[in-house]
Coordinates of C-alpha atoms in Angstrom, one line a residue:
M15 CA 32.0 7.5 -20.0
A16 CA 29.3 6.5 -22.3
K17 CA 30.2 7.3 -25.3
E18 CA 33.9 6.3 -24.3
N19 CA 32.4 2.9 -24.1
E20 CA 30.2 2.9 -27.4
A21 CA 33.9 3.9 -29.1
I22 CA 35.7 1.6 -27.6
A23 CA 32.7 -1.1 -28.1
M24 CA 32.5 -0.3 -31.5
E25 CA 36.6 -0.6 -32.5
V26 CA 37.0 -2.2 -36.2
D27 CA 40.1 -3.8 -36.8
G28 CA 42.0 -1.6 -39.0
P29 CA 45.5 -2.5 -40.9
K30 CA 46.3 -2.8 -36.8
S31 CA 45.1 -6.0 -37.1
S32 CA 46.9 -9.0 -37.7
N33 CA 44.5 -11.4 -39.5
S34 CA 43.0 -8.3 -41.1
D35 CA 41.7 -7.9 -44.7
P36 CA 40.8 -5.2 -47.2
I37 CA 38.6 -6.3 -49.0
N38 CA 36.9 -8.7 -45.7
P39 CA 37.9 -6.8 -43.1
R40 CA 37.2 -8.4 -39.7
F41 CA 35.2 -6.5 -36.9
S42 CA 35.4 -5.8 -32.9
I43 CA 32.5 -5.1 -30.5
N44 CA 32.8 -5.7 -26.7
V45 CA 29.3 -7.4 -26.6
L46 CA 28.8 -8.2 -23.1
Q47 CA 30.2 -4.4 -22.0
L48 CA 28.3 -2.6 -25.2
L49 CA 25.2 -3.8 -24.1
K50 CA 25.0 -3.2 -19.6
S51 CA 26.6 0.6 -20.4
A52 CA 23.2 0.8 -22.2
Q53 CA 21.1 -0.9 -20.1
M54 CA 22.6 0.8 -16.7
Q55 CA 22.7 4.7 -18.6
H56 CA 19.1 4.3 -19.8
G57 CA 16.6 2.5 -17.4
L58 CA 17.4 -1.3 -16.3
R59 CA 19.3 -0.2 -13.2
H60 CA 16.6 0.3 -11.7
G61 CA 14.3 -2.3 -13.5
D62 CA 12.8 -0.3 -16.2
Y63 CA 12.5 -1.5 -19.4
A64 CA 10.1 0.8 -20.9
R65 CA 12.8 3.4 -21.2
Y66 CA 15.0 1.2 -22.1
R67 CA 13.0 -0.9 -25.0
R68 CA 12.5 3.5 -25.6
Y69 CA 16.2 3.6 -26.0
C70 CA 16.7 0.7 -27.9
T71 CA 14.6 1.9 -30.1
A72 CA 15.8 5.5 -30.7
R73 CA 19.3 4.0 -31.4
L74 CA 18.4 2.1 -34.0
R75 CA 16.4 4.9 -35.9
R76 CA 19.9 6.7 -35.7
L77 CA 21.3 4.1 -37.1
Y78 CA 18.4 4.0 -40.1
K79 CA 18.8 7.3 -40.2
S80 CA 22.8 7.1 -40.5
L81 CA 23.5 4.3 -42.9
K82 CA 20.5 5.1 -44.6
F83 CA 19.3 1.7 -45.0
T84 CA 15.1 3.2 -44.7
H85 CA 12.7 0.6 -45.8
G86 CA 10.9 3.4 -48.1
R87 CA 8.4 5.8 -47.3
G88 CA 4.7 5.5 -46.5
K89 CA 5.2 2.0 -48.1
Y90 CA 7.5 -0.3 -45.9
T91 CA 9.8 -2.8 -48.3
R92 CA 11.6 -5.1 -45.7
R93 CA 14.9 -4.8 -45.9
A94 CA 16.9 -8.2 -45.7
I95 CA 20.9 -7.9 -43.8
N96 CA 23.2 -10.8 -44.8
E97 CA 26.8 -10.7 -45.7
S98 CA 26.7 -8.7 -48.4
T99 CA 25.4 -6.0 -46.6
V100 CA 27.5 -6.4 -43.3
T101 CA 30.2 -3.1 -44.5
E102 CA 30.4 -1.4 -41.1
V103 CA 30.3 -1.8 -37.7
R104 CA 26.9 -0.2 -37.4
Y105 CA 25.0 -3.0 -39.0
L106 CA 25.9 -6.0 -35.8
H107 CA 24.6 -3.3 -34.4
M108 CA 21.8 -2.5 -35.7
V109 CA 20.7 -5.9 -35.8
L110 CA 22.1 -6.1 -32.4
Y111 CA 19.9 -3.7 -30.4
T112 CA 16.5 -5.0 -32.1
A113 CA 17.2 -8.6 -30.4
E114 CA 17.8 -5.8 -27.2
R115 CA 14.8 -4.7 -28.1
A116 CA 12.5 -7.3 -28.0
W117 CA 13.5 -8.8 -25.5
S118 CA 13.3 -5.4 -22.8
H119 CA 9.8 -5.5 -24.8
A120 CA 9.0 -9.4 -23.3
M121 CA 11.0 -8.6 -20.1
E122 CA 8.2 -4.7 -19.8
K123 CA 5.6 -7.7 -20.2
R124 CA 6.6 -10.1 -17.9
Q125 CA 7.3 -7.9 -14.9
L126 CA 2.9 -6.5 -14.8
L127 CA 1.5 -6.1 -11.6
D128 CA -0.6 -9.0 -12.3
G129 CA 1.2 -10.9 -13.7
P130 CA 0.5 -11.4 -17.6
N131 CA -2.4 -13.8 -18.4
A132 CA -2.4 -16.2 -21.9
K133 CA -3.4 -13.9 -24.5
Q134 CA -0.2 -11.1 -22.5
R135 CA 1.6 -14.2 -22.2
I136 CA 1.5 -15.4 -25.6
Y137 CA 3.0 -11.8 -26.6
L138 CA 5.1 -11.9 -24.3
I139 CA 6.2 -15.0 -26.4
G140 CA 7.0 -14.1 -29.5
R141 CA 8.4 -11.7 -28.7
L142 CA 11.6 -13.5 -26.7
R143 CA 11.0 -15.4 -30.1
K144 CA 11.5 -12.7 -32.7
A145 CA 14.8 -12.3 -30.1
V146 CA 16.6 -15.0 -30.1
K147 CA 16.1 -15.2 -34.3
W148 CA 18.0 -11.8 -34.5
A149 CA 20.0 -13.2 -32.3
D150 CA 20.6 -16.3 -33.7
L151 CA 21.5 -13.8 -36.7
F152 CA 24.1 -11.5 -35.1
S153 CA 25.7 -14.5 -33.9
R154 CA 25.9 -15.9 -38.2
L155 CA 26.6 -12.3 -39.1
C156 CA 29.7 -11.7 -36.6
A157 CA 30.7 -15.4 -37.2
A158 CA 31.4 -14.1 -40.4
K159 CA 31.9 -10.5 -40.3
G160 CA 33.7 -10.0 -36.6
D161 CA 36.9 -11.0 -35.2
S162 CA 37.2 -14.6 -33.1
R163 CA 36.2 -12.3 -29.1
T164 CA 33.6 -11.0 -30.9
S165 CA 31.9 -14.3 -32.3
L166 CA 32.3 -15.6 -29.3
E167 CA 30.2 -13.2 -27.6
A168 CA 27.8 -13.3 -30.5
E169 CA 27.2 -17.1 -30.2
A170 CA 26.8 -16.8 -25.8
Y171 CA 24.0 -14.1 -26.6
A172 CA 22.6 -16.3 -28.6
S173 CA 22.5 -18.9 -26.2
Y174 CA 21.7 -17.1 -23.2
M175 CA 18.1 -16.0 -25.7
N176 CA 17.2 -19.1 -26.5
G177 CA 18.1 -20.3 -23.4
L178 CA 15.4 -17.8 -21.6
L179 CA 12.7 -18.6 -24.7
L180 CA 13.1 -22.3 -23.2
F181 CA 13.2 -21.0 -20.1
E182 CA 9.5 -18.8 -20.1
Q183 CA 8.5 -22.1 -21.6
D184 CA 8.5 -24.6 -19.2
R185 CA 9.6 -27.0 -21.8
N186 CA 12.6 -28.5 -23.2
W187 CA 14.7 -28.0 -20.5
D188 CA 17.6 -30.2 -21.3
T189 CA 18.7 -27.6 -23.9
A190 CA 17.3 -25.0 -22.1
L191 CA 20.2 -26.0 -19.6
K192 CA 22.6 -27.2 -22.2
N193 CA 22.1 -23.2 -23.5
F194 CA 22.7 -21.6 -20.3
I195 CA 25.9 -24.1 -19.7
S196 CA 27.0 -22.8 -23.4
A197 CA 27.5 -19.6 -22.6
R198 CA 28.7 -20.2 -19.2
A199 CA 31.2 -21.5 -20.9
V200 CA 32.0 -18.8 -23.4
Y201 CA 31.7 -15.8 -20.5
E202 CA 33.8 -17.7 -17.9
E203 CA 36.8 -18.5 -20.9
L204 CA 36.3 -14.4 -21.9
G205 CA 36.8 -13.5 -17.6
K206 CA 40.6 -14.7 -18.7
Y207 CA 41.4 -12.0 -20.6
G208 CA 41.6 -8.9 -21.4
A209 CA 41.3 -6.4 -19.8
L210 CA 40.6 -6.0 -17.0
E211 CA 36.2 -3.8 -16.0
N212 CA 35.5 -7.2 -19.4
Q213 CA 37.1 -9.3 -17.1
V214 CA 34.8 -7.8 -14.2
L215 CA 31.4 -7.9 -16.7
C216 CA 32.1 -11.3 -17.3
R217 CA 32.2 -13.5 -14.0
E218 CA 29.0 -11.2 -12.9
R219 CA 27.8 -12.7 -16.4
V220 CA 29.0 -15.8 -15.0
E221 CA 26.8 -15.2 -11.4
E222 CA 23.9 -14.2 -12.7
L223 CA 23.7 -17.9 -15.2
E224 CA 24.7 -19.4 -12.3
P225 CA 20.5 -19.5 -11.0
S226 CA 19.3 -20.6 -14.0
I227 CA 21.6 -23.5 -14.3
R228 CA 20.5 -24.6 -10.6
Y229 CA 16.7 -24.3 -11.7
C230 CA 17.6 -25.9 -14.8
R231 CA 18.7 -30.0 -13.5
H232 CA 15.8 -29.0 -10.8
K233 CA 13.6 -29.3 -13.4
I234 CA 15.3 -31.9 -15.3
G235 CA 15.9 -33.9 -11.8
E236 CA 19.2 -33.6 -10.8
S237 CA 19.2 -32.0 -8.2
N238 CA 16.6 -31.2 -5.6
L239 CA 16.3 -28.1 -4.8
K240 CA 14.9 -26.2 -0.8
T241 CA 12.6 -24.0 -0.6
S242 CA 14.8 -22.4 1.4
E243 CA 18.0 -23.0 -1.3
L244 CA 15.4 -20.7 -3.8
L245 CA 15.1 -18.1 -1.8
Q246 CA 18.7 -18.0 -1.8
I247 CA 19.0 -17.8 -4.7
G248 CA 16.0 -15.7 -5.5
E249 CA 18.2 -13.2 -3.1
M250 CA 20.2 -11.7 -5.5
D251 CA 19.9 -9.8 -8.5
G252 CA 20.8 -8.4 -12.4
P253 CA 19.1 -8.4 -14.8
A254 CA 19.3 -11.7 -16.2
L255 CA 17.8 -13.1 -13.4
D256 CA 14.4 -10.8 -13.3
L257 CA 13.3 -13.5 -15.6
F258 CA 14.8 -16.2 -13.1
K259 CA 12.9 -14.5 -10.0
A260 CA 9.0 -14.5 -12.2
K261 CA 8.8 -17.7 -11.6
L262 CA 10.7 -18.5 -8.3
E263 CA 7.2 -18.5 -6.0
A264 CA 6.0 -21.0 -8.6
A265 CA 9.0 -23.2 -8.1
M266 CA 9.0 -23.4 -4.3
A267 CA 5.0 -23.8 -3.8
E268 CA 5.8 -26.9 -6.1
A269 CA 8.9 -27.9 -4.2
R270 CA 6.4 -27.2 -0.5
S271 CA 3.7 -29.5 -1.3
Q272 CA 6.2 -32.5 -2.5
Q273 CA 7.4 -31.7 1.1
A274 CA 4.6 -31.3 2.9
A275 CA 3.5 -34.6 0.9
S276 CA 6.0 -37.5 3.3
L277 CA 4.3 -35.0 6.6
T278 CA 2.5 -37.1 7.6
E279 CA 3.0 -36.0 11.9
F280 CA 3.4 -33.0 14.0
H281 CA 5.8 -33.5 17.0
W282 CA 6.1 -31.0 19.9
L283 CA 6.9 -32.3 24.3
G284 CA 6.3 -35.8 22.9
H285 CA 3.2 -36.4 21.5
R286 CA 2.6 -36.3 17.9
F287 CA -0.3 -34.7 16.3
P288 CA -1.8 -36.7 13.0
I289 CA -1.6 -33.9 9.9
S290 CA -5.0 -34.6 7.3
N291 CA -5.3 -30.5 5.6
A292 CA -3.1 -30.4 2.8
K293 CA -2.9 -26.7 3.8
T294 CA -1.9 -27.3 7.2
R295 CA 1.3 -29.0 6.0
V296 CA 2.7 -26.9 3.3
A297 CA 1.7 -23.9 6.3
I298 CA 4.0 -25.6 8.4
L299 CA 6.2 -26.4 6.7
K300 CA 6.9 -23.0 5.5
A301 CA 7.4 -21.6 9.1
Q302 CA 9.5 -24.2 9.9
E303 CA 11.0 -22.8 7.1
L304 CA 10.4 -19.2 6.6
E305 CA 10.1 -19.0 11.1
K306 CA 6.2 -18.0 9.9
G307 CA 3.1 -18.6 9.4
F308 CA -0.6 -19.0 10.4
A309 CA -1.5 -22.8 10.2
W310 CA -3.6 -22.4 13.0
S311 CA -6.1 -20.7 10.5
F312 CA -6.1 -24.3 8.6
I313 CA -6.4 -26.1 11.9
R314 CA -9.8 -23.8 13.3
S315 CA -11.4 -24.7 10.1
D316 CA -10.6 -29.0 10.0
L317 CA -12.6 -28.1 13.8
V318 CA -16.1 -26.4 12.6
S319 CA -15.7 -29.2 10.0
A320 CA -15.0 -31.8 12.8
G321 CA -18.7 -32.0 13.4
N322 CA -18.9 -34.7 16.6
A323 CA -16.6 -36.8 16.1
D324 CA -14.1 -36.4 19.9
S325 CA -11.5 -38.1 19.3
V326 CA -10.6 -36.0 15.2
K327 CA -11.4 -32.9 17.8
D328 CA -8.5 -34.0 19.6
E329 CA -6.4 -34.2 17.7
L330 CA -6.9 -31.2 16.5
N331 CA -7.3 -29.3 19.5
G332 CA -3.8 -31.1 20.3
L333 CA -2.4 -30.0 17.0
D334 CA -4.3 -26.2 17.6
K335 CA -2.5 -26.3 20.8
A336 CA 1.4 -27.3 19.9
V337 CA 1.3 -25.3 16.7
S338 CA 0.1 -22.0 19.3
A339 CA 3.1 -23.1 21.1
V340 CA 5.9 -23.0 18.9
L341 CA 4.6 -19.6 18.0
G342 CA 4.4 -18.3 21.4
Q343 CA 8.6 -19.3 21.6
R344 CA 9.5 -17.5 18.2
T345 CA 6.9 -14.1 20.0
I346 CA 9.3 -14.7 22.9
E347 CA 13.2 -14.7 21.0
R348 CA 11.9 -12.3 18.9
N349 CA 11.0 -10.0 21.5
Q350 CA 14.3 -11.0 22.9
L351 CA 15.8 -9.5 20.5
L352 CA 14.2 -6.1 20.1
V353 CA 16.0 -6.2 24.0
S354 CA 19.1 -7.7 22.7
I355 CA 19.6 -4.4 19.8
A356 CA 18.2 -2.4 22.8
K357 CA 20.1 -3.0 25.5
S358 CA 23.6 -2.1 22.5
K359 CA 22.1 1.2 22.1
L360 CA 21.2 2.0 25.1
I361 CA 25.1 3.9 26.4
R362 CA 25.4 5.0 22.5
R363 CA 25.9 8.0 22.0
R364 CA 24.8 9.9 20.1
D365 CA 26.5 9.6 15.6
D366 CA 26.5 11.6 12.2
K367 CA 22.9 10.1 11.7
N368 CA 21.3 11.4 14.4
E369 CA 20.1 8.1 15.6
K370 CA 17.9 7.9 18.9
V371 CA 19.9 6.0 21.5
T372 CA 17.2 3.5 23.5
K373 CA 15.8 5.3 26.5
P374 CA 15.2 2.5 29.6
E375 CA 11.3 3.4 30.2
E376 CA 12.0 1.0 25.7
L377 CA 13.8 -1.5 27.7
V378 CA 10.6 -1.3 30.8
R379 CA 8.2 -1.5 28.0
L380 CA 10.3 -5.2 26.0
H381 CA 10.1 -6.9 29.1
D382 CA 6.4 -6.7 30.1
L383 CA 6.0 -7.9 26.5
L384 CA 8.4 -10.0 27.2
L385 CA 6.3 -11.0 30.7
Q386 CA 2.7 -11.7 28.6
N387 CA 4.8 -13.3 26.1
T388 CA 5.5 -15.9 29.0
A389 CA 2.6 -15.4 31.0
D390 CA 0.0 -16.5 28.0
L391 CA 2.7 -19.7 27.4
S392 CA 2.5 -20.9 29.9
D393 CA -0.7 -21.1 30.7
L394 CA -1.8 -22.7 27.2
V395 CA 1.3 -25.4 28.2
S396 CA -0.9 -26.3 31.6
S397 CA -3.7 -26.3 30.0
G398 CA -5.3 -29.7 28.6
R399 CA -5.7 -33.0 30.0
D400 CA -3.1 -35.9 30.8
R401 CA -0.1 -33.4 30.9
K402 CA 3.2 -34.7 30.0
P403 CA 6.6 -34.6 31.8
E404 CA 8.1 -33.1 28.9
E405 CA 4.9 -31.0 29.4
V406 CA 5.0 -30.4 32.7
A407 CA 8.4 -29.2 32.5
F408 CA 8.4 -27.1 30.4
A409 CA 5.3 -25.6 32.3
E410 CA 8.4 -24.4 35.0
D411 CA 11.2 -23.6 32.7
C412 CA 8.5 -20.2 31.2
V413 CA 8.5 -19.7 35.0
L414 CA 11.8 -19.8 35.7
R415 CA 12.2 -17.1 32.4
S416 CA 9.4 -15.3 33.6
T417 CA 11.3 -14.3 37.3
A418 CA 14.5 -13.5 34.8
F419 CA 12.6 -11.2 32.9
R420 CA 11.1 -10.4 36.3
A421 CA 14.5 -8.8 37.5
Q422 CA 15.7 -7.3 34.1
R423 CA 12.8 -5.1 33.9
C424 CA 13.4 -3.4 37.0
F425 CA 15.8 -2.9 36.9
Y426 CA 15.2 -1.5 33.7
L427 CA 12.8 0.5 35.9
A428 CA 14.8 1.6 38.3
K429 CA 17.7 3.3 35.9
S430 CA 14.6 5.4 34.8
Y431 CA 14.0 6.5 37.8
S432 CA 18.3 7.8 38.2
S433 CA 17.6 9.5 34.9
A434 CA 15.1 11.0 36.0
G435 CA 17.1 12.6 39.6
K436 CA 15.0 10.1 41.7
R437 CA 17.5 9.2 43.4
T438 CA 15.8 7.6 46.5
E439 CA 13.6 5.3 44.4
A440 CA 16.5 4.2 42.0
Y441 CA 18.7 2.4 44.9
V442 CA 15.5 0.8 46.5
L443 CA 14.5 -0.6 42.6
Y444 CA 18.3 -1.4 42.8
C445 CA 18.2 -3.6 46.1
H446 CA 14.8 -4.8 44.8
A447 CA 15.9 -6.0 41.1
R448 CA 19.5 -7.7 43.4
S449 CA 17.0 -9.3 45.3
L450 CA 15.6 -10.8 42.0
A451 CA 17.9 -12.1 39.8
E452 CA 19.8 -14.1 42.5
N453 CA 15.7 -15.1 43.3
A454 CA 16.6 -16.4 39.8
L455 CA 20.0 -17.7 39.4
K456 CA 19.5 -20.0 42.4
K457 CA 16.9 -21.5 41.5
F458 CA 18.1 -21.9 37.7
Q459 CA 21.1 -23.2 38.8
T460 CA 19.4 -26.5 40.7
V461 CA 17.9 -27.1 37.3
A462 CA 19.7 -29.6 35.0
G463 CA 20.1 -29.2 31.1
T464 CA 19.5 -24.6 31.8
D465 CA 19.8 -22.5 29.4
E466 CA 24.1 -20.7 29.9
V467 CA 22.8 -17.8 28.3
M468 CA 20.7 -16.6 30.7
I469 CA 22.4 -18.1 34.0
K470 CA 25.6 -15.7 33.1
E471 CA 22.7 -12.7 32.4
L472 CA 21.3 -13.0 35.2
K473 CA 25.2 -12.7 37.3
T474 CA 26.1 -9.9 34.9
L475 CA 23.1 -8.2 35.9
Y476 CA 23.5 -8.9 40.0
N477 CA 25.9 -7.2 39.7
E478 CA 25.2 -3.9 38.2
C479 CA 22.2 -4.3 40.3
R480 CA 25.2 -3.8 43.4
A481 CA 27.2 -1.1 41.7
N482 CA 24.1 1.1 40.6
S483 CA 22.7 0.4 44.4
C484 CA 25.9 1.6 45.6
I485 CA 26.5 4.8 42.9
E486 CA 22.2 6.2 44.4
H487 CA 23.9 5.5 47.8
A488 CA 26.9 7.9 47.1
T489 CA 25.0 10.2 44.8
G490 CA 22.1 10.4 47.0
I491 CA 23.6 11.4 49.9
M492 CA 26.2 14.1 47.7
E493 CA 23.1 15.0 47.2
H494 CA 21.9 15.5 50.6
E495 CA 25.0 16.9 51.4
K496 CA 24.5 20.0 48.6
V497 CA 21.8 20.5 49.3
S498 CA 21.9 23.3 52.8
E499 CA 25.0 24.4 51.6
N500 CA 22.8 25.1 48.1
L501 CA 20.9 26.9 50.7
S502 CA 22.8 28.9 52.6
K503 CA 24.6 29.9 49.9
K504 CA 21.5 31.4 48.6
V505 CA 20.1 33.1 51.6
S506 CA 24.2 34.7 52.0
T507 CA 22.4 36.6 49.0
I508 CA 19.4 38.1 50.0
S509 CA 19.4 41.7 50.9
L510 CA 16.9 43.6 52.6
S511 CA 17.4 46.7 49.6
G512 CA 16.6 44.1 46.8
V513 CA 19.2 43.7 45.1
D514 CA 21.5 41.0 46.1
K515 CA 24.7 40.6 47.6
K516 CA 26.5 38.3 44.7
V517 CA 26.0 37.8 41.3
E518 CA 27.1 34.6 40.0
K519 CA 29.6 34.9 37.9
F520 CA 29.7 33.3 34.3
L521 CA 32.6 31.0 32.9
L522 CA 34.6 34.0 31.0
E523 CA 34.5 35.5 34.1
K524 CA 36.1 32.0 36.5
L525 CA 37.9 30.5 34.0
D526 CA 40.8 30.2 36.8
V527 CA 37.8 28.1 38.6
Y528 CA 37.1 24.5 38.3
E529 CA 34.0 25.2 38.5
S530 CA 30.4 24.0 36.3
A531 CA 28.6 27.0 34.1
V532 CA 26.0 24.4 33.3
G533 CA 24.6 23.7 36.7
E534 CA 24.2 20.6 39.0
P535 CA 22.6 16.8 36.4
N536 CA 19.2 17.0 36.8
V537 CA 18.3 19.4 37.7
K538 CA 16.9 22.2 35.6
S539 CA 19.8 25.6 35.4
V540 CA 19.9 28.1 33.5
P541 CA 24.2 27.3 31.6
R542 CA 25.8 31.1 32.6
I543 CA 28.3 30.4 30.1
E544 CA 27.6 34.6 29.2
V545 CA 25.5 37.0 28.4
F546 CA 23.1 37.0 26.3
P547 CA 22.0 39.0 24.3
P548 CA 24.6 40.9 24.6
A549 CA 24.1 44.7 26.3
F550 CA 24.6 47.9 24.1
Q551 CA 27.6 49.5 23.9
S552 CA 28.3 53.3 22.5
T553 CA 30.4 53.3 19.5
P554 CA 32.6 56.6 18.6
R555 CA 31.1 57.6 15.0
N556 CA 32.7 60.9 12.6
P557 CA 30.7 64.0 13.4
I558 CA 27.5 64.9 11.3
V559 CA 28.0 68.6 9.7
L560 CA 24.5 70.1 8.8
D561 CA 24.9 73.0 5.9
L562 CA 22.7 75.3 7.9
A563 CA 24.2 78.4 5.6
Y564 CA 22.7 77.7 2.6
N565 CA 19.1 78.8 2.2
C566 CA 20.2 82.4 3.8
I567 CA 23.1 82.6 0.3
D568 CA 21.8 85.1 -2.4
F569 CA 22.5 84.1 -5.7
P570 CA 23.2 86.9 -8.7
S571 CA 20.7 86.0 -11.9
L572 CA 21.6 85.0 -14.4
E573 CA 18.7 86.2 -16.5
N574 CA 21.4 87.4 -18.9
R575 CA 23.1 85.1 -19.7
M576 CA 20.3 82.6 -20.1
K577 CA 19.2 81.6 -23.6
K578 CA 16.1 83.7 -25.2
D579 CA 14.0 81.9 -28.0
K580 CA 13.4 83.9 -31.4
K581 CA 9.6 83.6 -32.3
G582 CA 9.3 84.3 -36.4
F583 CA 6.3 86.4 -37.2
I584 CA 3.4 84.9 -37.6
S585 CA 3.6 83.7 -33.5
R586 CA 3.6 87.4 -33.7
L587 CA 0.1 87.3 -34.2
W588 CA -0.7 85.8 -32.2
R589 CA 1.2 86.8 -28.4

């Protein structure tokens, strides 16, 4: 497939082309298709720029040798490439792969573990400058020697390389924007014509260029990107975005700092807490946007350095309490999400991927965590002096939710006992869970503005508790009735001689009877499907013939027929 793509990309316009000229032939290269094929097959599918650079070097070596365009032996002698040098399409390939080698070397330095240091960054920019130099030469040569489409693609490639250089240098953002927009415009037009595969590649390149264009406009000031928007752009993938992702974290930090300048207070349940520490502001913004962060570490460091100023300590203590309460709410939401996922897997059977089915014990553990989180949050909000009505209402809501979580925990604990075959315990727990759910439902319905989702869940829980309690009651009665029946069956098979009167038949022996061969559910018994291992059976075979007459036969002597050795005179002397 790769050779076919390269063959297509290296296609030369011969006499079939309407613009063909026997003296000045026009070459055709599908630049984007050629580069994408080489990149995906030689490392860039996994972001391995070192492997792609080695491929470009080997490709250039083969081109130099096949074109006899070497640079001397021993001493390096530079040979320039100009319009008169380009007599076939491989010269254009040579220039293109030289630009790609320099670009991949720069990207390899960009992907260092701790990032490039000052010296390495200078080298990186130098390699990008070299890539831009060869890309511009490639554009000029294609304009003179290539057809119109090749010339457009080469121009877009050179614009893209120029934009990358300015992007890395953190300057001339308007010029970088113009280069990226120019490349995007070319690929948008090329994506409307030609083969379907080439149209798809052009559209993908347009999508890869879009984040760089938006970032350049953000740096110029034409747009104001938020941190969440930068994160969404960073989730996109493609070789054209690797340089953009390297600058993403710095841009996010800058955006947070700009937003933190306007964040002077933290609002929570009617309280307003001033925020003086810049690090605390950034951490709170990060927690609000990404639902995580450890703002209280900065707050408590401020508490240590506050000294004996009571007013400052009160404000910081209130801020600490508010941030801890918000994080507690997020923890409860996370555990509720885990509960919903576990519920969906509770009644699910094993699929082809051998996914484990959630046991009721796991849901009991998750509800234990929810009860602990709710109790901690209620204690946190109830602590302190001069509590506001919002705090009192919030604490009461925590108590209500705790009642609902307790009912749900009791329900799944009953399911656990039911799966173990303990009908009495399961029945009592189902009845208790129904009582708890009923009480919680009444309390939620009396409070105005309560959670409708929780009320709906409690109604469903109440109905399930009632249904399961009836099932456990009926199942327990059936099992109790079967105990005496099974006991009488076993007693009837006992014999004084030690031999059972009745041996239970296997499945294949009682196919006409609708009776289980694996025993009762939740009771450990050996399935009686077939005898295993099977018993030995006698099988007929051919008779064994023993030759006993051989040793009793006297065979005639054959010495007279044996060939005698002829010996000479000398051998007779030694006899």
